[in-house]
Backbone as a printed PyTorch tensor [residue, N CA C, xyz], in Angstrom:
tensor([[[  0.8230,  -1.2100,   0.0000],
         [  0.0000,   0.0000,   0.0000],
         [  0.8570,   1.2610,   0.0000]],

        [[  2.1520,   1.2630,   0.5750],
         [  3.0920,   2.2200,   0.8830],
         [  2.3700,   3.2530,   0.9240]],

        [[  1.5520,   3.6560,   1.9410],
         [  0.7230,   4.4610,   2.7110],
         [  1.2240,   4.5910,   4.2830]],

        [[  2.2620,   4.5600,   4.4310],
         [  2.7340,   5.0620,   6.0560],
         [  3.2820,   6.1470,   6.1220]],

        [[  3.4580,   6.4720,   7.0900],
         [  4.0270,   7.8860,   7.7450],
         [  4.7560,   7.6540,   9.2160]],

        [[  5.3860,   8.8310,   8.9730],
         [  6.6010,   8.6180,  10.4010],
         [  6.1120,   8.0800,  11.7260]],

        [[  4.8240,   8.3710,  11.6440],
         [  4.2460,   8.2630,  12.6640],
         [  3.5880,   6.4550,  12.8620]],

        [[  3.2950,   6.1090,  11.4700],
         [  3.1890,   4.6960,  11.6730],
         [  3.9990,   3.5620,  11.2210]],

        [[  4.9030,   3.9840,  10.6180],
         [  5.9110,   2.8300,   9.7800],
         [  6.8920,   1.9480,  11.1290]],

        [[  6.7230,   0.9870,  10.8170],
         [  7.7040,   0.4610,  11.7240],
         [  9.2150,   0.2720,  11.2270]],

        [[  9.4280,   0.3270,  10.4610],
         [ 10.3790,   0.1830,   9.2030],
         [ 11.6020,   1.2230,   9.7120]],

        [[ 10.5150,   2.3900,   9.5170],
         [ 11.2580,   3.9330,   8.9460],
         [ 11.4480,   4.1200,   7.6160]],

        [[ 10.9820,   2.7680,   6.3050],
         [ 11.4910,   2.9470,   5.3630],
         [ 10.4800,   3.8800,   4.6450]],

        [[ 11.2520,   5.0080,   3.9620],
         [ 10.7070,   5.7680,   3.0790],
         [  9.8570,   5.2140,   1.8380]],

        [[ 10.3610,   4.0720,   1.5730],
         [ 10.0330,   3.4510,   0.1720],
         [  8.5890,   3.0240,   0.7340]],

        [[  8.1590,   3.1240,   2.2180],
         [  6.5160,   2.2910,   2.3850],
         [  5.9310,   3.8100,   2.4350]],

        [[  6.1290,   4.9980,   1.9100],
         [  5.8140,   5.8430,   2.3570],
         [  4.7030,   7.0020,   1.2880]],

        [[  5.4730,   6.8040,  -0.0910],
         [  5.2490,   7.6060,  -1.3310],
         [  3.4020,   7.7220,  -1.0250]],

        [[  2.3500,   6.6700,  -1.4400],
         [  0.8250,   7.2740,  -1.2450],
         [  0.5240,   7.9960,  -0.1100]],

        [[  0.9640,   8.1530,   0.7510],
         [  0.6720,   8.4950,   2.2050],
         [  0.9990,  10.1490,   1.7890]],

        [[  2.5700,  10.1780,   1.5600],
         [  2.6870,  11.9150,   1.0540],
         [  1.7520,  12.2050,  -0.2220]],

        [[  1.9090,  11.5970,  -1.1800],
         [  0.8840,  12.4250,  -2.4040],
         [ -0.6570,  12.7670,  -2.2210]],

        [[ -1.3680,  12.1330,  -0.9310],
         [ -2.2230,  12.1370,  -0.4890],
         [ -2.8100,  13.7240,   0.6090]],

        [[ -1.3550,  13.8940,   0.8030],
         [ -0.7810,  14.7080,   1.4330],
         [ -0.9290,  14.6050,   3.0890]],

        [[ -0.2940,  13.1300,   3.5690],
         [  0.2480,  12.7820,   5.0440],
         [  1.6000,  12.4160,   4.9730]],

        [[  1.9860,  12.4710,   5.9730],
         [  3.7380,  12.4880,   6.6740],
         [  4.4650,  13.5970,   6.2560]],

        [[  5.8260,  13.3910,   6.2810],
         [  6.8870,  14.2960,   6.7460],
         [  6.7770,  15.4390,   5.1710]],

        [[  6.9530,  16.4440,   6.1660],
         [  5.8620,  17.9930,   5.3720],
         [  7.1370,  17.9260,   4.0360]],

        [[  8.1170,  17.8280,   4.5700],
         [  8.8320,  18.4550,   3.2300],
         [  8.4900,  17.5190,   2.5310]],

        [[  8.3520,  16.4600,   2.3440],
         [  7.9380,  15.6330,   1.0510],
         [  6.4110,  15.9340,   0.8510]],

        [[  5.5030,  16.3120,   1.3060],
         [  4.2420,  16.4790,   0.8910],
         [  4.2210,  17.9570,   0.1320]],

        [[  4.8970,  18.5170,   0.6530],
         [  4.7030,  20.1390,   0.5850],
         [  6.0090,  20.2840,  -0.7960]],

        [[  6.4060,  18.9720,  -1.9690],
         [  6.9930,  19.3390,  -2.4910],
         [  6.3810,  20.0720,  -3.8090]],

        [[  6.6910,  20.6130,  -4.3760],
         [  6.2960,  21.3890,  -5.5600],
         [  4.7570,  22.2170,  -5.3710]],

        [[  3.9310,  21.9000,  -4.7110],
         [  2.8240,  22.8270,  -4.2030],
         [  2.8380,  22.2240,  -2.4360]],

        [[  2.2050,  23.2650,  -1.8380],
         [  1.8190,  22.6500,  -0.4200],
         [  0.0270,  21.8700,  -0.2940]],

        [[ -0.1630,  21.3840,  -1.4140],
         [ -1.5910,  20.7190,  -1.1440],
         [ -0.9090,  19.5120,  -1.4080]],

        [[ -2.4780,  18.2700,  -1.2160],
         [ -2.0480,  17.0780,  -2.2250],
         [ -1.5950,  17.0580,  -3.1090]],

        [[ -1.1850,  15.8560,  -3.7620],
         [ -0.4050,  15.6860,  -5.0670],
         [ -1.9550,  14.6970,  -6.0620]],

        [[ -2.4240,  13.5680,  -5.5730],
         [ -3.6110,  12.7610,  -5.5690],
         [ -5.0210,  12.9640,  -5.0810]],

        [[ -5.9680,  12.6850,  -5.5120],
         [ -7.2150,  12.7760,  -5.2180],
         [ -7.5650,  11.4480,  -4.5550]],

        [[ -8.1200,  10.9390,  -3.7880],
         [ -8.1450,   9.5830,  -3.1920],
         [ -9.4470,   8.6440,  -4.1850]],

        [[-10.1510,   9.5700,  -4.3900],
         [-11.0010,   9.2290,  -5.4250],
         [-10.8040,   8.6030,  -6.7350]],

        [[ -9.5350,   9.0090,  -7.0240],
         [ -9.1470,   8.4650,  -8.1790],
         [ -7.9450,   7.2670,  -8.4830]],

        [[ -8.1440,   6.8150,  -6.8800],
         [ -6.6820,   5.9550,  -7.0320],
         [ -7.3460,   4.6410,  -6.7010]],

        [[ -7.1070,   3.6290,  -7.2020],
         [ -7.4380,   2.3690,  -7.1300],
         [ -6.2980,   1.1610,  -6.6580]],

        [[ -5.8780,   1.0620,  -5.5630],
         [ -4.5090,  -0.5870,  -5.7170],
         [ -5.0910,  -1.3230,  -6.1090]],

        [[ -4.3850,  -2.2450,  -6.6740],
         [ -5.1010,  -3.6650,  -7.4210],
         [ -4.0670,  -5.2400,  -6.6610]],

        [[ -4.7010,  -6.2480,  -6.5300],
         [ -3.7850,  -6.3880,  -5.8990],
         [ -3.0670,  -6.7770,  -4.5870]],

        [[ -3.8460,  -6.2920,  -3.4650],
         [ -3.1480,  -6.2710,  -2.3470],
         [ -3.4440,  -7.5180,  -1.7030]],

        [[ -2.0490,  -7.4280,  -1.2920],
         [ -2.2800,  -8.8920,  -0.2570],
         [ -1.2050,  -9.0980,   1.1820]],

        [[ -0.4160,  -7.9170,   1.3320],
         [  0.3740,  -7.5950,   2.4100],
         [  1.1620,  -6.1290,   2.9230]],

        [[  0.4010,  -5.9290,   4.5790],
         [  0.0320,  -4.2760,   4.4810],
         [  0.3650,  -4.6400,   5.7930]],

        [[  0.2520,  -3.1570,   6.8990],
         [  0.4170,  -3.3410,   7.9100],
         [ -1.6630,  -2.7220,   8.7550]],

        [[ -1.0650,  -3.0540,   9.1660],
         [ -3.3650,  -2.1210,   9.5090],
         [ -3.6180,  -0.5570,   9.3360]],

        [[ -2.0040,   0.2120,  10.2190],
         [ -2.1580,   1.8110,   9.8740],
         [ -2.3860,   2.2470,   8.2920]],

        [[ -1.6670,   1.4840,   7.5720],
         [ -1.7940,   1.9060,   6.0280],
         [ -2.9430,   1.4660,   5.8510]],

        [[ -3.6600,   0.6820,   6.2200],
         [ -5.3690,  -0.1370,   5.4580],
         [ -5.9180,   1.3190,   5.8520]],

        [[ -5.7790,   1.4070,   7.3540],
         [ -7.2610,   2.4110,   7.8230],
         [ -6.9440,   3.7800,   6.7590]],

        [[ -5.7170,   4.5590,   7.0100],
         [ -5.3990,   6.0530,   6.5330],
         [ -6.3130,   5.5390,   4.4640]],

        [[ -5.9570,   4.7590,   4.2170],
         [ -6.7220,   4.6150,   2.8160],
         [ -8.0530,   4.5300,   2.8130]],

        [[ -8.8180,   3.4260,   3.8220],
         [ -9.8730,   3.4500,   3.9590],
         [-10.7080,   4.6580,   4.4470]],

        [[-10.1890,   5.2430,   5.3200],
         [-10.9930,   6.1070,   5.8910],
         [-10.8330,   7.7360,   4.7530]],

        [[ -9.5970,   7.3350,   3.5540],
         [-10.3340,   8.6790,   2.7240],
         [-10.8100,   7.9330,   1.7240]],

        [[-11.3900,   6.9870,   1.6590],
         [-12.0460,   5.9790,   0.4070],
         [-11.7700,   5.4570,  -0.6280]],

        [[-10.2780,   5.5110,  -0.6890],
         [ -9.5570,   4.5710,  -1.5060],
         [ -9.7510,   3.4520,  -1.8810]],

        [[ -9.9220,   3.0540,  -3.1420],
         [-10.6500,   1.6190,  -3.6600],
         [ -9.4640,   0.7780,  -3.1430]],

        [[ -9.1250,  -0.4010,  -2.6310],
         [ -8.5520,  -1.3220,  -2.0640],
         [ -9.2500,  -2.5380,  -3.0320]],

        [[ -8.5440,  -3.4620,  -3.8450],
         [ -8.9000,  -4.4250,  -4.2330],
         [ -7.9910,  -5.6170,  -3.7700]],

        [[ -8.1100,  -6.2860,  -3.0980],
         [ -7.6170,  -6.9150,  -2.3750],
         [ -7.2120,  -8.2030,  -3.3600]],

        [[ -6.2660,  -9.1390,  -3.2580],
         [ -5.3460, -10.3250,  -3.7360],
         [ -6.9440, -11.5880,  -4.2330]],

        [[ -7.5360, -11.9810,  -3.2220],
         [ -8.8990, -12.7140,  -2.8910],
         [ -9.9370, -11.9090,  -4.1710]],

        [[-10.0030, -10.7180,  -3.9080],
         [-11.0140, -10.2880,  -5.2950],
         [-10.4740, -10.3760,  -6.5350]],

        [[ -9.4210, -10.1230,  -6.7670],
         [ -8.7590, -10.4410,  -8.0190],
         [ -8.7070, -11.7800,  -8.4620]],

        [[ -8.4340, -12.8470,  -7.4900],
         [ -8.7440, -14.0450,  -8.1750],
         [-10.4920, -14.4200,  -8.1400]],

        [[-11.0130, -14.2130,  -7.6210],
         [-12.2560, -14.0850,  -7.6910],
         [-12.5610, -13.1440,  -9.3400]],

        [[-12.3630, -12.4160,  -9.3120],
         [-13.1340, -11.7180, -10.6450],
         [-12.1380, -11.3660, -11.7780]],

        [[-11.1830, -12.0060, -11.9700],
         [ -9.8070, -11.6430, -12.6400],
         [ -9.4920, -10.3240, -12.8040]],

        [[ -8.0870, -10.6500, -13.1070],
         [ -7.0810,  -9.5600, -13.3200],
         [ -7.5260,  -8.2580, -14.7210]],

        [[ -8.5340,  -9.4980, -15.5170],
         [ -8.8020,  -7.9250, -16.3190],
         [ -9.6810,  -7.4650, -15.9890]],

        [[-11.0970,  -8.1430, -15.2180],
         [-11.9860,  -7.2140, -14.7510],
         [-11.8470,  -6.0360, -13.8730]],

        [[-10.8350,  -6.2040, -12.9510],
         [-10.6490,  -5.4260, -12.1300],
         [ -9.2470,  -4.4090, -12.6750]],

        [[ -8.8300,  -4.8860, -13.3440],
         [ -8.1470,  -3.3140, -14.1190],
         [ -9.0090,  -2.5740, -15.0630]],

        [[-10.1150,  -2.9960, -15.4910],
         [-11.2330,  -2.4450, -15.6010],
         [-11.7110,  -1.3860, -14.9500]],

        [[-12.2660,  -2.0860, -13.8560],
         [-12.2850,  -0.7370, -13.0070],
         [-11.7180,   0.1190, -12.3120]],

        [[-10.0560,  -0.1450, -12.1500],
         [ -9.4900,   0.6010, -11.8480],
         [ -8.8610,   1.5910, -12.8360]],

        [[ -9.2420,   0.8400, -14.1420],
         [ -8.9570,   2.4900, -14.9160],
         [ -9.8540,   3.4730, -15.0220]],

        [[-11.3350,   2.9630, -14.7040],
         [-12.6050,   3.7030, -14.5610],
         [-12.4550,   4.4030, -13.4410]],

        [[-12.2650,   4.3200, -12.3730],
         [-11.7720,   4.7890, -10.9490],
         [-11.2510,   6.1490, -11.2790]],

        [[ -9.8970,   5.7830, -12.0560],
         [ -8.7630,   6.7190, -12.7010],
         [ -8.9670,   7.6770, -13.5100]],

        [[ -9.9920,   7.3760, -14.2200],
         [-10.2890,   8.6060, -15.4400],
         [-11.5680,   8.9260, -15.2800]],

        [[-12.2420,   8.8180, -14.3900],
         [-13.5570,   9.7090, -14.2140],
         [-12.9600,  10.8690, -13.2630]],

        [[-13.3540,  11.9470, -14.5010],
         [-13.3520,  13.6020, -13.9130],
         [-11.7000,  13.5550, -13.9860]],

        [[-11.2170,  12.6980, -14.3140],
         [ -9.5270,  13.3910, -15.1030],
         [ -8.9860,  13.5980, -16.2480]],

        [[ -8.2220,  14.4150, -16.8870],
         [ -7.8000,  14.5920, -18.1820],
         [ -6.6860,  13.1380, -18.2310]],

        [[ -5.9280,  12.5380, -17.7230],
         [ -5.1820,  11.6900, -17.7100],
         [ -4.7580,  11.0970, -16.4090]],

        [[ -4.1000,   9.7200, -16.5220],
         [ -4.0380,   8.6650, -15.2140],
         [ -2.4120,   8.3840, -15.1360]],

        [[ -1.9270,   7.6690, -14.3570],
         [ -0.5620,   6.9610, -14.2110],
         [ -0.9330,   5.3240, -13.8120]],

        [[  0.4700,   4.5340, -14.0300],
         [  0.1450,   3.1270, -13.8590],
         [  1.4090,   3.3320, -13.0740]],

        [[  1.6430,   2.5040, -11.6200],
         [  2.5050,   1.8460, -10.8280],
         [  2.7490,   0.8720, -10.5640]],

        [[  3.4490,   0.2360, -11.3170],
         [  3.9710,  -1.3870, -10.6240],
         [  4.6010,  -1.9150,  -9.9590]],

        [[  4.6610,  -2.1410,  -8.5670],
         [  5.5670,  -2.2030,  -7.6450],
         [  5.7050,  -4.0930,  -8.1550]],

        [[  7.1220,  -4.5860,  -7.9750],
         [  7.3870,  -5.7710,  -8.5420],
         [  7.3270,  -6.5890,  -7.5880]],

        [[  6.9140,  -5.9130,  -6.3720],
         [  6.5560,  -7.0910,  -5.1790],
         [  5.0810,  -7.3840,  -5.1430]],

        [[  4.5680,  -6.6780,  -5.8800],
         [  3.2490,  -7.3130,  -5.9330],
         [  2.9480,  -8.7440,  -6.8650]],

        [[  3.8170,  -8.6860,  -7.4150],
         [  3.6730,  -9.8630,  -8.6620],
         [  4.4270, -11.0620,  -7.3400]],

        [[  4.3300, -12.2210,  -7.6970],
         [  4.2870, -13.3120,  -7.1250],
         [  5.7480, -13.8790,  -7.2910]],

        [[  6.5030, -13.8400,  -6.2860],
         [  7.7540, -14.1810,  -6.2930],
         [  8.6010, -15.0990,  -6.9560]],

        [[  7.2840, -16.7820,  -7.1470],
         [  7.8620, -17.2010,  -8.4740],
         [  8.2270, -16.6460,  -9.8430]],

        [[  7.0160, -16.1210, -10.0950],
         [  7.4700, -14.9000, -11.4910],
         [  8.5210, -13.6420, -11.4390]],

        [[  8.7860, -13.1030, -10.3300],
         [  9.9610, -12.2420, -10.2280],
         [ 10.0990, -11.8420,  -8.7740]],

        [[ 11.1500, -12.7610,  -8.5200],
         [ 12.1170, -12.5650,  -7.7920],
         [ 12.8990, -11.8280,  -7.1960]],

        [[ 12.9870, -10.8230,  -8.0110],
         [ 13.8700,  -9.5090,  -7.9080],
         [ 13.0980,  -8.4750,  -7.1860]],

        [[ 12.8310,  -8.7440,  -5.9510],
         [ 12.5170,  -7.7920,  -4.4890],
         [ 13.3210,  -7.4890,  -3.4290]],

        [[ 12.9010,  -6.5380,  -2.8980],
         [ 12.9180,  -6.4690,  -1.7800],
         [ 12.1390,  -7.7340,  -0.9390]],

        [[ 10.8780,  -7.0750,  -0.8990],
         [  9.9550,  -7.3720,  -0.2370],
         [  9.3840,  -8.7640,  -0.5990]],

        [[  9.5060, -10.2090,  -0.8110],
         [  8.8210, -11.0420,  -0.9990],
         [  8.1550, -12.0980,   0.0910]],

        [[  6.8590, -11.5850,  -1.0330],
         [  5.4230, -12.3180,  -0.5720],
         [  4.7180, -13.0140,  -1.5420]],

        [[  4.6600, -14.4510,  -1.1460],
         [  4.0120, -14.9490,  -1.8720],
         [  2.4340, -14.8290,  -2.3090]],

        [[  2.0320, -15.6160,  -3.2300],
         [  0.6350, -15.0160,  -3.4190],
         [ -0.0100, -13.8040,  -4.6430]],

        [[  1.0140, -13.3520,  -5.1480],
         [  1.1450, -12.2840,  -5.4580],
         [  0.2510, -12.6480,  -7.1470]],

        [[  0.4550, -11.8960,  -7.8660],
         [  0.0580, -11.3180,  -9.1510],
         [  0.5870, -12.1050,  -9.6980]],

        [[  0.1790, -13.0140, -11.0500],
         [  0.8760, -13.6200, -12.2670],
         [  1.6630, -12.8730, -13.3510]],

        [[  2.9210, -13.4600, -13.0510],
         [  3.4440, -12.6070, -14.2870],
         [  2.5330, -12.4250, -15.3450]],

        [[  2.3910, -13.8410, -15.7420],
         [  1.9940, -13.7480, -17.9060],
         [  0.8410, -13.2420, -17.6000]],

        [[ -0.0660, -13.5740, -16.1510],
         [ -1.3510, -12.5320, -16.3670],
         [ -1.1220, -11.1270, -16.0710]],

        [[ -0.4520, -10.5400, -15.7210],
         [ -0.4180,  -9.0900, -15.6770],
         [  0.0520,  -8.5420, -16.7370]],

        [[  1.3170,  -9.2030, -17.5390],
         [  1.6100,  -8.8700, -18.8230],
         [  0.0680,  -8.8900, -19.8230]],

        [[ -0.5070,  -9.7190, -20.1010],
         [ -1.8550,  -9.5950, -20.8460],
         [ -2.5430,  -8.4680, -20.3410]],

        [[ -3.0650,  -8.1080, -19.3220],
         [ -4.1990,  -7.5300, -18.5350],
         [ -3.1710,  -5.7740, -18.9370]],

        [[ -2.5910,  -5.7210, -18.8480],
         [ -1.2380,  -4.5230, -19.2490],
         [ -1.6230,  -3.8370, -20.6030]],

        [[ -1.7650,  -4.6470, -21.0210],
         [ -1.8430,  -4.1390, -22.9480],
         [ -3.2210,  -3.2890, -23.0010]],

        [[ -4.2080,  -3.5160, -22.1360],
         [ -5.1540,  -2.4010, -22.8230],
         [ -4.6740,  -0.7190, -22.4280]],

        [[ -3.2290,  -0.6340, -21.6600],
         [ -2.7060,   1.0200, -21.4860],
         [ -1.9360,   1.2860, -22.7580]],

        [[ -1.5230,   0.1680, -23.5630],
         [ -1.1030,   0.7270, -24.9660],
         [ -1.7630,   1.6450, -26.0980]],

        [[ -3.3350,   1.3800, -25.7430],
         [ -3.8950,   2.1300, -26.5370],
         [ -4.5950,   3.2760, -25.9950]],

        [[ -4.3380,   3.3410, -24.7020],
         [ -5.4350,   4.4280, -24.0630],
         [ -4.4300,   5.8870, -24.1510]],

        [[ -4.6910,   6.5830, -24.4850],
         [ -4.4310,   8.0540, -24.8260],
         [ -4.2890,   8.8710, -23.5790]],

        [[ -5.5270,   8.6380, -22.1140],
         [ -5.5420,   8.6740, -20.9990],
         [ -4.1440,   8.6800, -20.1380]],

        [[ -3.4120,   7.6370, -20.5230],
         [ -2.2590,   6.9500, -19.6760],
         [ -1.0350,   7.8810, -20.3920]],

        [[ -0.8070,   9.0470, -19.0540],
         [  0.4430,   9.8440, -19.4090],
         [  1.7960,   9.8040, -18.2450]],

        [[  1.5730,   8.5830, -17.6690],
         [  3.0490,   8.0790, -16.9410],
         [  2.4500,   6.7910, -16.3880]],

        [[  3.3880,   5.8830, -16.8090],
         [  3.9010,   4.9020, -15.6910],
         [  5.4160,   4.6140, -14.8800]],

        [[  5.6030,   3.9420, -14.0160],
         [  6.5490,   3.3780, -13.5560],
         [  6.5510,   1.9620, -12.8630]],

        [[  7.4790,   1.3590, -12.9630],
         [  7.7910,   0.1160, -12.0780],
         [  8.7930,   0.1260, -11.3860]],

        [[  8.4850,   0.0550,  -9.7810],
         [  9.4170,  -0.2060,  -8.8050],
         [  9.7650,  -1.4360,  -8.4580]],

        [[ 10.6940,  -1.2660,  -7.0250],
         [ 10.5740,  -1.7610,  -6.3260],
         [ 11.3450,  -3.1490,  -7.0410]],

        [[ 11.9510,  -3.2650,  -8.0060],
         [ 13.1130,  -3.9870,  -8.2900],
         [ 14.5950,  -3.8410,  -7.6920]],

        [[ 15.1160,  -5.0880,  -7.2070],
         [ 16.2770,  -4.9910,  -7.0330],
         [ 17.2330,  -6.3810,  -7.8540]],

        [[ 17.7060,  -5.9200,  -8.7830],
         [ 18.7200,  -6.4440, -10.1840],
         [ 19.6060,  -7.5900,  -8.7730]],

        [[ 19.7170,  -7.5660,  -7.3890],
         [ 20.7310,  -8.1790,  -6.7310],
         [ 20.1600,  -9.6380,  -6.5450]],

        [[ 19.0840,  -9.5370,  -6.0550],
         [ 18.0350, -10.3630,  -6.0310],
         [ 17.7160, -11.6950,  -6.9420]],

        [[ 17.5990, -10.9140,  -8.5030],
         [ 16.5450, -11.6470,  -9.4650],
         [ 17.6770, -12.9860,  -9.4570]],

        [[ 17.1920, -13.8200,  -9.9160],
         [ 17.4190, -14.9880,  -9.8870],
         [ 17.1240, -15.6310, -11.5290]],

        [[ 18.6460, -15.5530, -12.8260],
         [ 18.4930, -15.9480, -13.9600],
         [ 17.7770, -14.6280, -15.1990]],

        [[ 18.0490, -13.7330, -13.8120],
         [ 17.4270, -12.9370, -15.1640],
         [ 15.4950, -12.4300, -14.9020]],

        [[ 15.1650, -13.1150, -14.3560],
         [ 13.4410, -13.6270, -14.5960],
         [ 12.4780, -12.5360, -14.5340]],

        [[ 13.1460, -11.8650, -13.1450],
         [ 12.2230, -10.1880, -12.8360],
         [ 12.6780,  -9.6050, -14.0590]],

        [[ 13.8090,  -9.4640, -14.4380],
         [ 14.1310,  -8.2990, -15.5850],
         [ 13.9150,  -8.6370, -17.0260]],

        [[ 13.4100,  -9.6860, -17.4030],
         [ 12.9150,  -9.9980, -18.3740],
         [ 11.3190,  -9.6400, -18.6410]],

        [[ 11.0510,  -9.7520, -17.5420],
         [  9.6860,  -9.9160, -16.9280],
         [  8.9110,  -8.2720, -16.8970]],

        [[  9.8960,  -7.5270, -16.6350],
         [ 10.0980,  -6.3240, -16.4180],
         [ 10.2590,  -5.2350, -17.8380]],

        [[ 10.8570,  -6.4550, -18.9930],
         [ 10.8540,  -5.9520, -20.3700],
         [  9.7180,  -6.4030, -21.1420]],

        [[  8.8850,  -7.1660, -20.5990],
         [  7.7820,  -7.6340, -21.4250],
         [  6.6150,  -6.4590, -20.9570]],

        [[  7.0090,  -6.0500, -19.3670],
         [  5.5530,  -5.3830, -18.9240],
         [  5.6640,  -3.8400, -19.9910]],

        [[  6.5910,  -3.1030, -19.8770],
         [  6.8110,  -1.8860, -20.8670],
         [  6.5510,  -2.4490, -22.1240]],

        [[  6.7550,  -3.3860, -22.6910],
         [  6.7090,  -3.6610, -23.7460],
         [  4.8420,  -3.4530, -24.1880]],

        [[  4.1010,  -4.2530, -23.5020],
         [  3.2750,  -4.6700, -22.8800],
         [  2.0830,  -3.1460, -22.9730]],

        [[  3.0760,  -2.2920, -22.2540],
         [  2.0120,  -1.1290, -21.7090],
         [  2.2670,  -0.4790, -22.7490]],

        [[  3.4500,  -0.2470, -23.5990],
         [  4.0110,   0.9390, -24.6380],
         [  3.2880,   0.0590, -25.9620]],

        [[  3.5420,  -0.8680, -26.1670],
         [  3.1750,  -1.2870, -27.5380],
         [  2.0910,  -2.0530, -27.9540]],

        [[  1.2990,  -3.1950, -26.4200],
         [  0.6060,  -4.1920, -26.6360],
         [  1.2790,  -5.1870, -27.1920]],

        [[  2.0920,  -5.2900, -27.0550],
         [  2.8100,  -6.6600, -27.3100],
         [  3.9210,  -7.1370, -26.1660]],

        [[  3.7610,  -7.9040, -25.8940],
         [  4.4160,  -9.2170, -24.7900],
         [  5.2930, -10.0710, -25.7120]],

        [[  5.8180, -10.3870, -27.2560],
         [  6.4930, -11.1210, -27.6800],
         [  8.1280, -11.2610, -27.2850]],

        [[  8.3620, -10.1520, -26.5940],
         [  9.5270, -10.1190, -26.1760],
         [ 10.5540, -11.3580, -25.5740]],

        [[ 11.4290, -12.4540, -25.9330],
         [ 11.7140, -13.4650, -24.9970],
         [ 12.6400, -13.1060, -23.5000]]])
């Protein structure tokens, strides 16, 4: 969720921290960068996905109404229905959206290359498929993927994996080996 703040991270790590400031909670100089309001509307942000959080990050999302789609609903209603609606989420009442892929959400057999691994996670080859309908959307004016670490991967697998998803989001095509 990386929705904590100084005040709840047990960590201290900054990296659990980024939604929490764009939201505009925790440590001021990072919220207060480039304007002093939010950076995000809570309304318009959807995780997809989740399946390991601490409780302070659940509530601070829940309680400004952040769609939470939890690991259990996604296999329940698949991976494209529910990027479905999280691009609907995203582009009602906006001129354009962003995509974030943190690589610990995907399922550690498929990439390896974390920090953070938890099993359970996201299918590679299904997220690569479910990916391709941001190739054509006009809407989608940034993505990124985190939360790789190259020390980690094991044969290559995250970073291959990692060239199919751009591939994926920029072109609609996954042929990449």
């Amino acid at each position: 969720m990386d929705s904590h703040t100084p005040q709840t991270t047990l960590t201290g790590n900054i990296h659990g921290m980024p939604l929490a400031c764009l939201l505009g909670f925790g440590e001021q100089g990072l919220i207060n960068l480039a304007t002093p309001t939010p950076k995000f509307n809570p309304k318009h942000i959807c995780l997809v996905g989740i399946r390991s959080f601490e409780p302070e990050e659940e509530a601070l999302l829940k309680r400004l109404n952040v769609r939470i789609i939890y690991m259990a609903e996604v296999r329940q209603r698949g991976l494209a229905d529910v990027m479905a609606e999280a691009i609907k989420i995203a582009t009602t009442g906006t001129v354009g959206y962003g995509l974030s892929i943190d690589i610990d959400s995907i399922d550690p057999a498929d990439a390896p290359g974390t920090d953070v691994v938890e099993p359970g996670g996201l299918a590679g080859e299904e997220l690569c498929q479910a990916v391709q309908v941001f190739a054509h959307d006009k809407r989608l004016i940034g993505a990124e993927i985190a939360e790789f670490d190259p020390h980690r991967d094991k044969d290559q697998k995250t970073e291959k994996l990692i060239a199919r998803l751009v591939s994926a989001i920029t072109l609609g095509n996954i042929a990449l080996a």
